Coordinates of C-alpha atoms and ligand atoms in Angstrom, one line a residue:
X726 CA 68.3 65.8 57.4
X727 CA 66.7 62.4 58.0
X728 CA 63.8 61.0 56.3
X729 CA 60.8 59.5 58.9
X730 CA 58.9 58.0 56.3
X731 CA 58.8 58.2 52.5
X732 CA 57.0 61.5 52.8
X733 CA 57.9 63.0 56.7
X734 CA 61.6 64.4 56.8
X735 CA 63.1 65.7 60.0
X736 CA 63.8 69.5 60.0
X737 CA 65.3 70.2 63.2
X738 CA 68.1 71.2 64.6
X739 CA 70.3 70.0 67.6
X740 CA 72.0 73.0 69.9
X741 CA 75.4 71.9 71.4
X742 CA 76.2 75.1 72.2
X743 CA 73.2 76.6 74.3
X744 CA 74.4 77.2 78.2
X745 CA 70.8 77.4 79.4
X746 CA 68.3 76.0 78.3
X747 CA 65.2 78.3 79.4
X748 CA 68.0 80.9 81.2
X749 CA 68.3 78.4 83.3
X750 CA 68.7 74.9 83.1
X751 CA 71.7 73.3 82.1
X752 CA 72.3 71.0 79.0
X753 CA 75.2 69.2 78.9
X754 CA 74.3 67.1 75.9
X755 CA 72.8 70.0 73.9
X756 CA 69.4 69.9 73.2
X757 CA 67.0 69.4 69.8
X758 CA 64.8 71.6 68.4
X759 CA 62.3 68.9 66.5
X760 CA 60.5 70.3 63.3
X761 CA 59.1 68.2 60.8
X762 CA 58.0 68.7 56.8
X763 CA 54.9 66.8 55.5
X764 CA 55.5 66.2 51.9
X765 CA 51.7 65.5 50.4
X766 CA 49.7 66.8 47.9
X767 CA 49.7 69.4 50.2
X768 CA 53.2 70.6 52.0
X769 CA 53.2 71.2 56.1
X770 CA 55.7 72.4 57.9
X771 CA 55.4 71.0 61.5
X772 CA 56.5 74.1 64.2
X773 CA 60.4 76.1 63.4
X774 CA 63.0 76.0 66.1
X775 CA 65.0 78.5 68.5
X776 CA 66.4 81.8 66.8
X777 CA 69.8 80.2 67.5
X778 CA 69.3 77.7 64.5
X779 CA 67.0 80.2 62.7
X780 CA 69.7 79.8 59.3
X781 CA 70.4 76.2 59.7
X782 CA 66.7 75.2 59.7
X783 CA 66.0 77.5 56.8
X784 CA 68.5 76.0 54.9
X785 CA 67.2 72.2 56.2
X786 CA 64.0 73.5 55.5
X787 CA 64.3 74.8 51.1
X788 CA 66.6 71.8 50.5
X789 CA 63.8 69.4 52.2
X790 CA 60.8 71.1 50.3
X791 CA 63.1 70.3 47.0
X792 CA 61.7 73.7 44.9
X793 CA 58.0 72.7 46.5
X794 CA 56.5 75.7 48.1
X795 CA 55.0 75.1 51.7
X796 CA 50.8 75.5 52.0
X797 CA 50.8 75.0 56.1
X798 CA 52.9 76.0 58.5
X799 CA 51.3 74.6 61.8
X800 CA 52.3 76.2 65.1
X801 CA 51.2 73.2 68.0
X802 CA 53.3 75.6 70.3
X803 CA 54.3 79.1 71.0
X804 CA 57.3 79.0 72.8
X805 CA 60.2 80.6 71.4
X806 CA 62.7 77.8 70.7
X807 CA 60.0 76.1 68.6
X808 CA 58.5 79.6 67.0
X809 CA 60.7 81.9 66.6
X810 CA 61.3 81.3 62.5
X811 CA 57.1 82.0 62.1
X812 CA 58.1 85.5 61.0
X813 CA 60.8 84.8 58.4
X814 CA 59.3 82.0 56.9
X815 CA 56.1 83.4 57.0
X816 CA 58.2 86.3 54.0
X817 CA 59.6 83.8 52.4
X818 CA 56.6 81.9 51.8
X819 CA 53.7 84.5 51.5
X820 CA 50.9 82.4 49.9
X821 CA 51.5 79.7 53.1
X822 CA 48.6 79.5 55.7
X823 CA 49.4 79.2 59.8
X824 CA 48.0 77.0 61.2
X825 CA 47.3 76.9 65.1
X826 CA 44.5 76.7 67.9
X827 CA 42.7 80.5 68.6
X828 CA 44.8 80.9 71.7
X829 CA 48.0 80.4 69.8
X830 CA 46.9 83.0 66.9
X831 CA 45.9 85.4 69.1
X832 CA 49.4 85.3 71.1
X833 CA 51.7 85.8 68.0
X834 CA 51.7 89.6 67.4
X835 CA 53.2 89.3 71.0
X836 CA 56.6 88.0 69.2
X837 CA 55.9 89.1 66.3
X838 CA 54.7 92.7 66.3
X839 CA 54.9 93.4 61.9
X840 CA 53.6 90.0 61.0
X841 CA 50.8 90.6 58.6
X842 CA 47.9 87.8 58.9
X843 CA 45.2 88.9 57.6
X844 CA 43.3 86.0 55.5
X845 CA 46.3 83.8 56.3
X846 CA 45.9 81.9 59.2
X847 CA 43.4 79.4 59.9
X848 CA 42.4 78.5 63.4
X849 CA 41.9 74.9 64.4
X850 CA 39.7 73.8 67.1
X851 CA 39.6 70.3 69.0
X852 CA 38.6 67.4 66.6
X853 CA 39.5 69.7 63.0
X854 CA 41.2 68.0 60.6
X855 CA 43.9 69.3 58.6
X856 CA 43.4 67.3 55.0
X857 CA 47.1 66.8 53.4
X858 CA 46.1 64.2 50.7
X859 CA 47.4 60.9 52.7
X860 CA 48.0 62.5 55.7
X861 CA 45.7 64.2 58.1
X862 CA 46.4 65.9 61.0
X863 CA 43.7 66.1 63.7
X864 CA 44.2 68.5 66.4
X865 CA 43.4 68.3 69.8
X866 CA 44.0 70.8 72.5
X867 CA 46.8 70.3 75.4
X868 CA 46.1 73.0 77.2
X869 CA 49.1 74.3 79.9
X870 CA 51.0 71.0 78.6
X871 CA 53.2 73.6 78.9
X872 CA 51.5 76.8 77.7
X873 CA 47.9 77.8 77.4
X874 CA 47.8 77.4 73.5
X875 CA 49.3 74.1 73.2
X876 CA 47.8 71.8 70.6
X877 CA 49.1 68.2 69.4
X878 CA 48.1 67.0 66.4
X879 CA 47.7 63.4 65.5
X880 CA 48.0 62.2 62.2
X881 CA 45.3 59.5 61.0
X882 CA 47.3 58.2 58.0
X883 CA 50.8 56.7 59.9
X884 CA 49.7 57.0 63.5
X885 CA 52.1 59.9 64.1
X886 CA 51.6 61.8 67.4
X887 CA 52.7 65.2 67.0
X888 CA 53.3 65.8 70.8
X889 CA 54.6 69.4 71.1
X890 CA 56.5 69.2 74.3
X891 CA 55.2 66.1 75.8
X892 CA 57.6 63.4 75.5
X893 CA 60.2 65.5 75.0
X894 CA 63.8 65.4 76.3
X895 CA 67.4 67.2 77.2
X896 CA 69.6 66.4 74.9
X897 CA 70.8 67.0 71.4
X898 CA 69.7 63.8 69.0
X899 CA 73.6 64.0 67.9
X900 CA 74.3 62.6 71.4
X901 CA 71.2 60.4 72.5
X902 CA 69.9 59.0 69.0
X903 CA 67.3 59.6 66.4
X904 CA 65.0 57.0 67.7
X905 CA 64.3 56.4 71.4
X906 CA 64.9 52.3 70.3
X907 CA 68.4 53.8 70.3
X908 CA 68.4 55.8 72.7
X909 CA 70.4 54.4 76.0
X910 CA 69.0 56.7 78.9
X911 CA 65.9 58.2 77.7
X912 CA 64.4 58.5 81.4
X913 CA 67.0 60.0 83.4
X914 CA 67.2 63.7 81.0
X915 CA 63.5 62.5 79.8
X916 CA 62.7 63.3 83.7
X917 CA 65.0 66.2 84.3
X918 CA 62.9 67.8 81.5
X919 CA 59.5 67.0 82.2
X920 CA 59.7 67.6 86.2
X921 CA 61.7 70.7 85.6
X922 CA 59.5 72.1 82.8
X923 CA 56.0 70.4 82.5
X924 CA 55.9 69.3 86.4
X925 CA 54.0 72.0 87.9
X926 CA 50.6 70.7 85.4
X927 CA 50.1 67.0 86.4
X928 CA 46.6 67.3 86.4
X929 CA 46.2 69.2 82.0
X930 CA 49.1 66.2 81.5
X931 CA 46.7 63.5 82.7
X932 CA 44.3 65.0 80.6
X933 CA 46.2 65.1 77.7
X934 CA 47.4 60.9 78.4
X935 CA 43.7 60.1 78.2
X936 CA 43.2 61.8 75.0
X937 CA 46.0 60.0 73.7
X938 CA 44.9 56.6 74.9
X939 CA 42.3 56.7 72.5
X940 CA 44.7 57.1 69.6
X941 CA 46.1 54.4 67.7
X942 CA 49.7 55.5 68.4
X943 CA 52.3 54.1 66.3
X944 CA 54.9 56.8 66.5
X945 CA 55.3 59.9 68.7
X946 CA 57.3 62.7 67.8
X947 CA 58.0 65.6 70.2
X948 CA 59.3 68.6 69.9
X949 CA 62.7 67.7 71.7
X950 CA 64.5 64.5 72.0
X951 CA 64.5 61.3 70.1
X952 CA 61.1 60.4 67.9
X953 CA 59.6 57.2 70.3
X954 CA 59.6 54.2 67.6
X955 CA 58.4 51.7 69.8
X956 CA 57.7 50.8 73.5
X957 CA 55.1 52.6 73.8
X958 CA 53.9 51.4 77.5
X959 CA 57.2 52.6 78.9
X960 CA 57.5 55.7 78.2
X961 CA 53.4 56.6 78.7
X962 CA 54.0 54.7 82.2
X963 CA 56.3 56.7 83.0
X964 CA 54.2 60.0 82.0
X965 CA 51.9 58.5 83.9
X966 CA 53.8 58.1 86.9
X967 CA 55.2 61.6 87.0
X968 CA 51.9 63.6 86.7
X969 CA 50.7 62.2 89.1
X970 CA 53.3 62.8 91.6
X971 CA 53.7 59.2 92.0
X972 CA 57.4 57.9 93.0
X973 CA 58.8 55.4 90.5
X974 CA 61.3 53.3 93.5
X975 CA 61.3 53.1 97.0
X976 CA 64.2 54.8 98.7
X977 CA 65.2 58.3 101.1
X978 CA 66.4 61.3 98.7
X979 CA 69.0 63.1 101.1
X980 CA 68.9 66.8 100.6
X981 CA 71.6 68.9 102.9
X982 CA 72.4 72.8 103.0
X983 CA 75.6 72.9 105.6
X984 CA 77.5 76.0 105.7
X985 CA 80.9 74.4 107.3
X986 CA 80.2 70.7 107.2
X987 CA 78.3 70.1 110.6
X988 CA 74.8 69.9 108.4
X989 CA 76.1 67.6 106.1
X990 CA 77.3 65.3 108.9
X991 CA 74.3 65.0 110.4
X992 CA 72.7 64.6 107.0
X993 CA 75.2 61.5 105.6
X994 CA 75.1 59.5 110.0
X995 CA 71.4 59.4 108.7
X996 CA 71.9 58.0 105.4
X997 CA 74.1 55.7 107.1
X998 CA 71.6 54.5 109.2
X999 CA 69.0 54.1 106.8
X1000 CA 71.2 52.3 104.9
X1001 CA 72.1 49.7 107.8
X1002 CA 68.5 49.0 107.9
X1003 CA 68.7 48.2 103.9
X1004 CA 67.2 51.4 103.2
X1005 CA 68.7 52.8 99.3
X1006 CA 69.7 56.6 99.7
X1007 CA 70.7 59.3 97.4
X1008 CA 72.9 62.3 98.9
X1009 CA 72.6 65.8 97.5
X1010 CA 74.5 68.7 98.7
X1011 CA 72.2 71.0 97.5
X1012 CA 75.0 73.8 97.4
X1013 CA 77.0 72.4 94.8
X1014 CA 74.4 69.9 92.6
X1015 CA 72.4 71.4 90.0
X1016 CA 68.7 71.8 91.7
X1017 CA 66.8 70.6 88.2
X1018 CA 68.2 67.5 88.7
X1019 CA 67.5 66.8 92.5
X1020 CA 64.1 68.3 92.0
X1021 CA 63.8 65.2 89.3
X1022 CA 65.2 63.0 91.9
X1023 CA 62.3 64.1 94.6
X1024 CA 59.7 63.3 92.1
X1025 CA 61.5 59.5 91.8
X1026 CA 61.6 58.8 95.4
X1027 CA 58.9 58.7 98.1
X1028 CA 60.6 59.7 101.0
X1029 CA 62.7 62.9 101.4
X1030 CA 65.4 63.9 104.3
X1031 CA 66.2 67.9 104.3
X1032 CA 68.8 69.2 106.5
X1033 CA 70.0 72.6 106.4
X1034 CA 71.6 75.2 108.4
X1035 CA 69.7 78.2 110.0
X1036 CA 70.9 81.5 108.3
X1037 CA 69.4 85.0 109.1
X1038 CA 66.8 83.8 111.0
X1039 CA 66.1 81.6 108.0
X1040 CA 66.7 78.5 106.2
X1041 CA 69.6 78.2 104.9
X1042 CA 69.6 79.5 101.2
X1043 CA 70.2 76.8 98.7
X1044 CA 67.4 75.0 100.7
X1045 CA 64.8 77.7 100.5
X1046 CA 65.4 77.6 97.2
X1047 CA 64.9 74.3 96.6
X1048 CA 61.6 73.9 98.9
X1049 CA 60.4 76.9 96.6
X1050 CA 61.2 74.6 93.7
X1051 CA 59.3 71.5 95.1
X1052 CA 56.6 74.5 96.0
X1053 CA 56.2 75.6 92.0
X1054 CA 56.2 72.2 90.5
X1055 CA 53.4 71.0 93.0
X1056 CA 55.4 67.7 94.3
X1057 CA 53.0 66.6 96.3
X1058 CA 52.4 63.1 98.7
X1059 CA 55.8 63.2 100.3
X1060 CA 56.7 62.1 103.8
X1061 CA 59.8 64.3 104.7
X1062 CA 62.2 64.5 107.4
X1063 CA 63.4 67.2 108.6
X1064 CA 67.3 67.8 110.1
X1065 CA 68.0 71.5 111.3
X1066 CA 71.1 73.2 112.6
X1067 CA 71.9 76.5 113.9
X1068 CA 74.7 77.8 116.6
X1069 CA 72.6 79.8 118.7
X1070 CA 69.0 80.2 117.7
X1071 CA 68.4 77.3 115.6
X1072 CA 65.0 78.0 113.2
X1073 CA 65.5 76.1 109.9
X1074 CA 63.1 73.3 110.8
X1075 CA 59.9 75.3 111.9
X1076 CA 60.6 77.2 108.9
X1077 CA 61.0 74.4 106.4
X1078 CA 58.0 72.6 108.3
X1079 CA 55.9 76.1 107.4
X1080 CA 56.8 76.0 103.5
X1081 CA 56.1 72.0 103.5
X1082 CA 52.5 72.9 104.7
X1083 CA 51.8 75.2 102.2
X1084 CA 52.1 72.2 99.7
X1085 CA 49.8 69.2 99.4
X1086 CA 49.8 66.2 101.6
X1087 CA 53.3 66.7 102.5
X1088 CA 53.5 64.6 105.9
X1089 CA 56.3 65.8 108.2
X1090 CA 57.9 62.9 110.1
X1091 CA 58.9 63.3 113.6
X1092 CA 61.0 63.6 115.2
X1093 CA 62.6 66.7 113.6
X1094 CA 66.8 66.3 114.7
X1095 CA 68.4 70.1 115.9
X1096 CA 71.8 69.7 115.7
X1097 CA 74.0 72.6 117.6
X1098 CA 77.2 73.7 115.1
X1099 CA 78.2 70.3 115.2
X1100 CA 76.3 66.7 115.4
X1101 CA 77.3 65.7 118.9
X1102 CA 77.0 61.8 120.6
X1103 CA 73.6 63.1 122.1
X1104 CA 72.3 63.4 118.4
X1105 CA 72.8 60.0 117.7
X1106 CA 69.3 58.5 119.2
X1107 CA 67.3 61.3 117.5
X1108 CA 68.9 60.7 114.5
X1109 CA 68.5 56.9 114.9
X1110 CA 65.1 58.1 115.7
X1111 CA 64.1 59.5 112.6
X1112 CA 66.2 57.0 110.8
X1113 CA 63.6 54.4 112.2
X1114 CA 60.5 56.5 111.2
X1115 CA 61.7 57.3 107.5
X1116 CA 62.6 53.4 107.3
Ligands
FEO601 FE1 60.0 73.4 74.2 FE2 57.5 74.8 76.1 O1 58.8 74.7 74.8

């Protein structure tokens, strides 16, 4: 347990053990489940974590409150690894109020079926205060930043931002700091998260940043990752950036699906030549990477190369499933190129040109490059071709 301030004490819990995080994206550094207590003349609990810590956090939670009994617990989100104590701390605490916006209230007997709240909840609309003593908490709705009943509270007494999932981060505090001040790579993971998990709602995001910018911010503290101490500009910037589908760098992400190697070829001559003409690349085989992360990649970069096989009359798998993912999280205002191969009735590009125009402003750059099994000396000008256009 760590103390914030004289009267905030951190709550949560980190999870080095989770394999997915969401059934499905990988952690290798664990991730946090933030909670915070409010220690006023009236107590709030600040969200519970995942059922995985559900005894650890109860424990944190009765040595933290120090015999005190809590008066709030205050729900800004729904999700499971941040609500999934409500119910057993909700018994061990009967005379404590939960606190949440309608939508959220209204969605709890859906994970939690025997909860009993009658006359003890109180719903909290945008602009209500919730009066601690000191502290006051302010709520303001974030809807779809990630779920519909999202609400971030800021406190008016310290110039905490309560950020529920925005700002948040892979990555167990026991392996990339309390504080973002100490916190070496907060944007890589920082990005894997948000693009992965928050990236489809650019547009309730942006909503939510100019909310904030009328807050004197002095301290932001998400529901995952290191508590932001300082720096501010960097890290909204970055928010910024991202929700708006804006590329952070200049550069080619190079995306390949080969079956037996020809693909790839093709794929890495290009990168080569984009290279010669001082062009930075980045080389995924999309087969073997884990997709969250190239996915963060294709929001850093401005340009994209995908080459894949053809394969059932298709694209080639792990490429239809990452266009689909590029599809769901909205990336939009990409030019792509496009490298296809197939032995005898070569299809990928057409196909991957048909799922980039379902998207927004994604501008397909010619010439498309069919390769036949194997890239073959009479490839070399189209690919020097499209090497020349992406430049
Ligand atoms: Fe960390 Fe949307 O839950």
């Amino acid at each position: 347990m760590k103390s914030i301030s004289t009267d905030i004490i951190y709550i949560g819990t980190d999870d080095l053990s989770i394999d997915l995080f969401e059934g499905q994206y990988k952690v290798p550094q664990g991730v946090s489940y933030n909670s915070y207590l409010i220690l006023d003349e009236k107590t709030a609990i600040l969200d519970t974590v995942d059922s995985r810590k559900a005894e650890e956090w109860l424990a944190k939670l009765e040595t933290a409150l120090d015999g005190r009994i809590p008066d709030y617990l205050v729900v800004h989100h729904l999700e499971p690894d941040h609500s999934s104590v409500i119910a057993a701390v909700a018994e061990k605490y009967p005379s404590m109020t939960i606190v949440a916006g309608a939508k959220a209230l209204a969605m709890i007997p859906q994970f939690f079926e025997n909860l009993s709240r009658e006359g003890r909840t109180m719903a909290m609309k945008e602009g209500q205060v919730l009066e601690l003593g000191k502290h006051s908490l302010k709520f303001v709705s974030a809807p779809m930043v990630h779920w519909p009943e999202v609400m971030v509270s800021f406190d008016e007494f310290d110039g905490t931002l309560y950020s529920a999932d925005g700002f948040g981060k892979f990555g167990a505090l026991s392996e990339c700091g309390f504080y973002s001040s100490e916190d070496k790579d907060w944007d890589s993971e920082a990005r894997r998260y948000y693009c992965n998990i928050v990236g489809k709602y650019g547009a309730p995001v942006q909503a939510l940043l100019k909310k904030a910018s009328a807050l004197p911010i002095k301290r932001i503290c998400p529901l995952h990752g290191p508590i932001i101490d300082s720096d501010f500009g960097h890290y909204i910037s970055l928010y910024d950036k991202w929700s708006r589908y804006e590329p952070e760098t200049e550069g080619v992400l190079i995306a390949y699906a080969s079956m037996h190697g020809g693909t790839e070829a093709a794929a890495l001559k290009l990168s080569e030549m984009l290279r010669e003409k001082g062009v930075e690349t980045v080389e995924f085989d999309l087969c073997r990477c884990d997709l969250s992360a190239v996915l963060a990649e294709a929001f850093r970069y401005p340009k994209i190369v995908l080459a894949a096989a053809s394969y059932d009359n298709y694209i080639f798998t792990p490429m239809y499933n990452f266009i689909h993912l590029l599809q769901i999280k909205g990336l939009c205002d990409r030019k792509v190129g496009l490298i296809e191969n197939g032995s005898w009735a070569p299809c990928a590009g057409r196909l991957m040109k048909e799922m980039l125009g379902q998207m927004k402003n994604m501008e397909v750059v010619e010439p498309t490059v069919t390769i036949r099994s194997r890239m073959h000396s009479s490839d070399i000008d189209k690919l020097a071709e499209l090497a020349q256009a992406m430049a």
